[in-house]
Amino acid sequence: MIEALFVLGLLVVLVCLGLTALFLSLEAILIVGAACIALGLVVGVPAGTYYHVKLYRCVAARGPVPRRFWFQPTQYHPELAPAEWHGVRPWFLLGAAGFLLIVLGCLVVGLGVMRA
């Protein structure tokens, strides 16, 4: 079910990008793309950093943490207690949303560059 919603959301984004190219000027497209990138960086980077710190503290309470922890932190999600997961999850989602905004902004800027 969630996969279908993801695909549907992706299709909506692609259709909106196509409509954007038709109805907005080049400058407006680049401004919207740059704004998405900036908002994603402002929201996503601090939230993602805090997520990693909180997750590290939860995992470190159980024992030694591997050096490569930062590269695949989601593999430690099943090990978290429900209370720990509820403390980590909002920051995980906010960081992921920031990342998606950055990707969307890059797509919009790329669309503007292709249109030019």
PDB file of C-alpha atoms in Angstrom:
ATOM      1  CA  MET A   1       0.000   0.000   0.000  1.00  0.00           C
ATOM      2  CA  ILE A   2       2.706   2.470   0.947  1.00  0.00           C
ATOM      3  CA  GLU A   3       4.617   1.602  -2.227  1.00  0.00           C
ATOM      4  CA  ALA A   4       1.567   2.448  -4.338  1.00  0.00           C
ATOM      5  CA  LEU A   5       1.245   5.803  -2.579  1.00  0.00           C
ATOM      6  CA  PHE A   6       4.922   6.461  -3.196  1.00  0.00           C
ATOM      7  CA  VAL A   7       4.579   5.717  -6.920  1.00  0.00           C
ATOM      8  CA  LEU A   8       1.435   7.840  -7.127  1.00  0.00           C
ATOM      9  CA  GLY A   9       3.217  10.716  -5.389  1.00  0.00           C
ATOM     10  CA  LEU A  10       6.159  10.388  -7.752  1.00  0.00           C
ATOM     11  CA  LEU A  11       3.819  10.523 -10.751  1.00  0.00           C
ATOM     12  CA  VAL A  12       2.132  13.629  -9.366  1.00  0.00           C
ATOM     13  CA  VAL A  13       5.519  15.296  -8.896  1.00  0.00           C
ATOM     14  CA  LEU A  14       6.558  14.458 -12.458  1.00  0.00           C
ATOM     15  CA  VAL A  15       3.287  15.784 -13.910  1.00  0.00           C
ATOM     16  CA  CYS A  16       3.648  18.966 -11.843  1.00  0.00           C
ATOM     17  CA  LEU A  17       7.210  19.401 -13.117  1.00  0.00           C
ATOM     18  CA  GLY A  18       5.970  19.089 -16.686  1.00  0.00           C
ATOM     19  CA  LEU A  19       3.209  21.619 -16.088  1.00  0.00           C
ATOM     20  CA  THR A  20       5.694  23.921 -14.425  1.00  0.00           C
ATOM     21  CA  ALA A  21       7.782  23.946 -17.577  1.00  0.00           C
ATOM     22  CA  LEU A  22       4.737  24.974 -19.592  1.00  0.00           C
ATOM     23  CA  PHE A  23       3.358  27.753 -17.420  1.00  0.00           C
ATOM     24  CA  LEU A  24       6.282  29.368 -15.602  1.00  0.00           C
ATOM     25  CA  SER A  25       9.082  31.496 -16.966  1.00  0.00           C
ATOM     26  CA  LEU A  26      12.669  30.299 -16.849  1.00  0.00           C
ATOM     27  CA  GLU A  27      13.505  32.670 -14.004  1.00  0.00           C
ATOM     28  CA  ALA A  28      10.543  31.480 -11.952  1.00  0.00           C
ATOM     29  CA  ILE A  29      11.495  27.834 -12.473  1.00  0.00           C
ATOM     30  CA  LEU A  30      15.056  28.480 -11.316  1.00  0.00           C
ATOM     31  CA  ILE A  31      13.868  30.465  -8.307  1.00  0.00           C
ATOM     32  CA  VAL A  32      11.434  27.714  -7.259  1.00  0.00           C
ATOM     33  CA  GLY A  33      14.155  25.084  -7.664  1.00  0.00           C
ATOM     34  CA  ALA A  34      16.690  27.091  -5.699  1.00  0.00           C
ATOM     35  CA  ALA A  35      14.116  27.765  -2.966  1.00  0.00           C
ATOM     36  CA  CYS A  36      13.386  24.031  -2.668  1.00  0.00           C
ATOM     37  CA  ILE A  37      17.093  23.276  -2.397  1.00  0.00           C
ATOM     38  CA  ALA A  38      17.617  26.009   0.211  1.00  0.00           C
ATOM     39  CA  LEU A  39      14.609  24.926   2.292  1.00  0.00           C
ATOM     40  CA  GLY A  40      15.719  21.309   2.100  1.00  0.00           C
ATOM     41  CA  LEU A  41      19.187  22.232   3.308  1.00  0.00           C
ATOM     42  CA  VAL A  42      17.905  24.464   6.105  1.00  0.00           C
ATOM     43  CA  VAL A  43      15.451  21.835   7.361  1.00  0.00           C
ATOM     44  CA  GLY A  44      17.091  18.562   6.400  1.00  0.00           C
ATOM     45  CA  VAL A  45      20.703  18.984   7.434  1.00  0.00           C
ATOM     46  CA  PRO A  46      20.087  19.960  11.085  1.00  0.00           C
ATOM     47  CA  ALA A  47      17.287  17.392  11.440  1.00  0.00           C
ATOM     48  CA  GLY A  48      19.411  14.664   9.855  1.00  0.00           C
ATOM     49  CA  THR A  49      22.354  15.526  12.062  1.00  0.00           C
ATOM     50  CA  TYR A  50      20.203  15.432  15.185  1.00  0.00           C
ATOM     51  CA  TYR A  51      18.682  12.120  14.048  1.00  0.00           C
ATOM     52  CA  HIS A  52      22.145  10.585  13.741  1.00  0.00           C
ATOM     53  CA  VAL A  53      23.163  11.894  17.155  1.00  0.00           C
ATOM     54  CA  LYS A  54      20.004  10.578  18.858  1.00  0.00           C
ATOM     55  CA  LEU A  55      20.287   7.209  17.128  1.00  0.00           C
ATOM     56  CA  TYR A  56      23.971   6.972  18.045  1.00  0.00           C
ATOM     57  CA  ARG A  57      23.162   7.601  21.697  1.00  0.00           C
ATOM     58  CA  CYS A  58      20.461   4.914  21.675  1.00  0.00           C
ATOM     59  CA  VAL A  59      22.740   2.355  20.013  1.00  0.00           C
ATOM     60  CA  ALA A  60      25.738   3.294  22.193  1.00  0.00           C
ATOM     61  CA  ALA A  61      23.699   2.611  25.327  1.00  0.00           C
ATOM     62  CA  ARG A  62      23.601  -1.056  24.292  1.00  0.00           C
ATOM     63  CA  GLY A  63      27.319  -1.446  23.593  1.00  0.00           C
ATOM     64  CA  PRO A  64      30.056  -0.425  21.192  1.00  0.00           C
ATOM     65  CA  VAL A  65      28.984   1.254  17.979  1.00  0.00           C
ATOM     66  CA  PRO A  66      30.745   0.306  14.719  1.00  0.00           C
ATOM     67  CA  ARG A  67      32.901   2.968  13.061  1.00  0.00           C
ATOM     68  CA  ARG A  68      30.802   2.841   9.858  1.00  0.00           C
ATOM     69  CA  PHE A  69      27.582   3.506  11.796  1.00  0.00           C
ATOM     70  CA  TRP A  70      26.898   6.727   9.873  1.00  0.00           C
ATOM     71  CA  PHE A  71      26.715   5.033   6.470  1.00  0.00           C
ATOM     72  CA  GLN A  72      23.801   2.669   7.191  1.00  0.00           C
ATOM     73  CA  PRO A  73      22.041   3.909  10.303  1.00  0.00           C
ATOM     74  CA  THR A  74      18.641   2.487   9.350  1.00  0.00           C
ATOM     75  CA  GLN A  75      19.858  -1.040   9.998  1.00  0.00           C
ATOM     76  CA  TYR A  76      19.747  -0.191  13.719  1.00  0.00           C
ATOM     77  CA  HIS A  77      16.076   0.831  13.721  1.00  0.00           C
ATOM     78  CA  PRO A  78      14.781  -2.681  14.557  1.00  0.00           C
ATOM     79  CA  GLU A  79      17.009  -2.751  17.639  1.00  0.00           C
ATOM     80  CA  LEU A  80      15.351   0.321  19.167  1.00  0.00           C
ATOM     81  CA  ALA A  81      12.770   0.064  21.900  1.00  0.00           C
ATOM     82  CA  PRO A  82       9.400   1.655  21.062  1.00  0.00           C
ATOM     83  CA  ALA A  83      10.119   4.653  23.308  1.00  0.00           C
ATOM     84  CA  GLU A  84      13.508   5.180  21.662  1.00  0.00           C
ATOM     85  CA  TRP A  85      12.000   4.847  18.187  1.00  0.00           C
ATOM     86  CA  HIS A  86       9.362   7.465  18.992  1.00  0.00           C
ATOM     87  CA  GLY A  87      12.164   9.852  19.967  1.00  0.00           C
ATOM     88  CA  VAL A  88      14.216   9.174  16.838  1.00  0.00           C
ATOM     89  CA  ARG A  89      11.467   8.813  14.202  1.00  0.00           C
ATOM     90  CA  PRO A  90      10.396  12.478  13.857  1.00  0.00           C
ATOM     91  CA  TRP A  91      13.984  13.548  13.192  1.00  0.00           C
ATOM     92  CA  PHE A  92      14.441  10.697  10.722  1.00  0.00           C
ATOM     93  CA  LEU A  93      11.318  11.746   8.808  1.00  0.00           C
ATOM     94  CA  LEU A  94      12.198  15.440   8.886  1.00  0.00           C
ATOM     95  CA  GLY A  95      15.707  14.745   7.603  1.00  0.00           C
ATOM     96  CA  ALA A  96      14.301  12.519   4.851  1.00  0.00           C
ATOM     97  CA  ALA A  97      11.794  15.221   3.894  1.00  0.00           C
ATOM     98  CA  GLY A  98      14.634  17.740   3.674  1.00  0.00           C
ATOM     99  CA  PHE A  99      16.555  15.372   1.428  1.00  0.00           C
ATOM    100  CA  LEU A 100      13.520  14.916  -0.818  1.00  0.00           C
ATOM    101  CA  LEU A 101      13.129  18.693  -1.069  1.00  0.00           C
ATOM    102  CA  ILE A 102      16.754  18.979  -2.158  1.00  0.00           C
ATOM    103  CA  VAL A 103      16.242  16.305  -4.821  1.00  0.00           C
ATOM    104  CA  LEU A 104      13.026  17.978  -5.998  1.00  0.00           C
ATOM    105  CA  GLY A 105      14.812  21.329  -6.182  1.00  0.00           C
ATOM    106  CA  CYS A 106      17.611  19.789  -8.235  1.00  0.00           C
ATOM    107  CA  LEU A 107      15.049  18.293 -10.612  1.00  0.00           C
ATOM    108  CA  VAL A 108      13.320  21.658 -11.001  1.00  0.00           C
ATOM    109  CA  VAL A 109      16.613  23.469 -11.599  1.00  0.00           C
ATOM    110  CA  GLY A 110      17.581  20.772 -14.095  1.00  0.00           C
ATOM    111  CA  LEU A 111      14.243  21.264 -15.834  1.00  0.00           C
ATOM    112  CA  GLY A 112      14.932  24.982 -16.023  1.00  0.00           C
ATOM    113  CA  VAL A 113      18.409  24.416 -17.427  1.00  0.00           C
ATOM    114  CA  MET A 114      17.046  22.016 -20.048  1.00  0.00           C
ATOM    115  CA  ARG A 115      14.390  24.547 -20.983  1.00  0.00           C
ATOM    116  CA  ALA A 116      17.011  27.273 -21.482  1.00  0.00           C
TER     117      ALA A 116
END
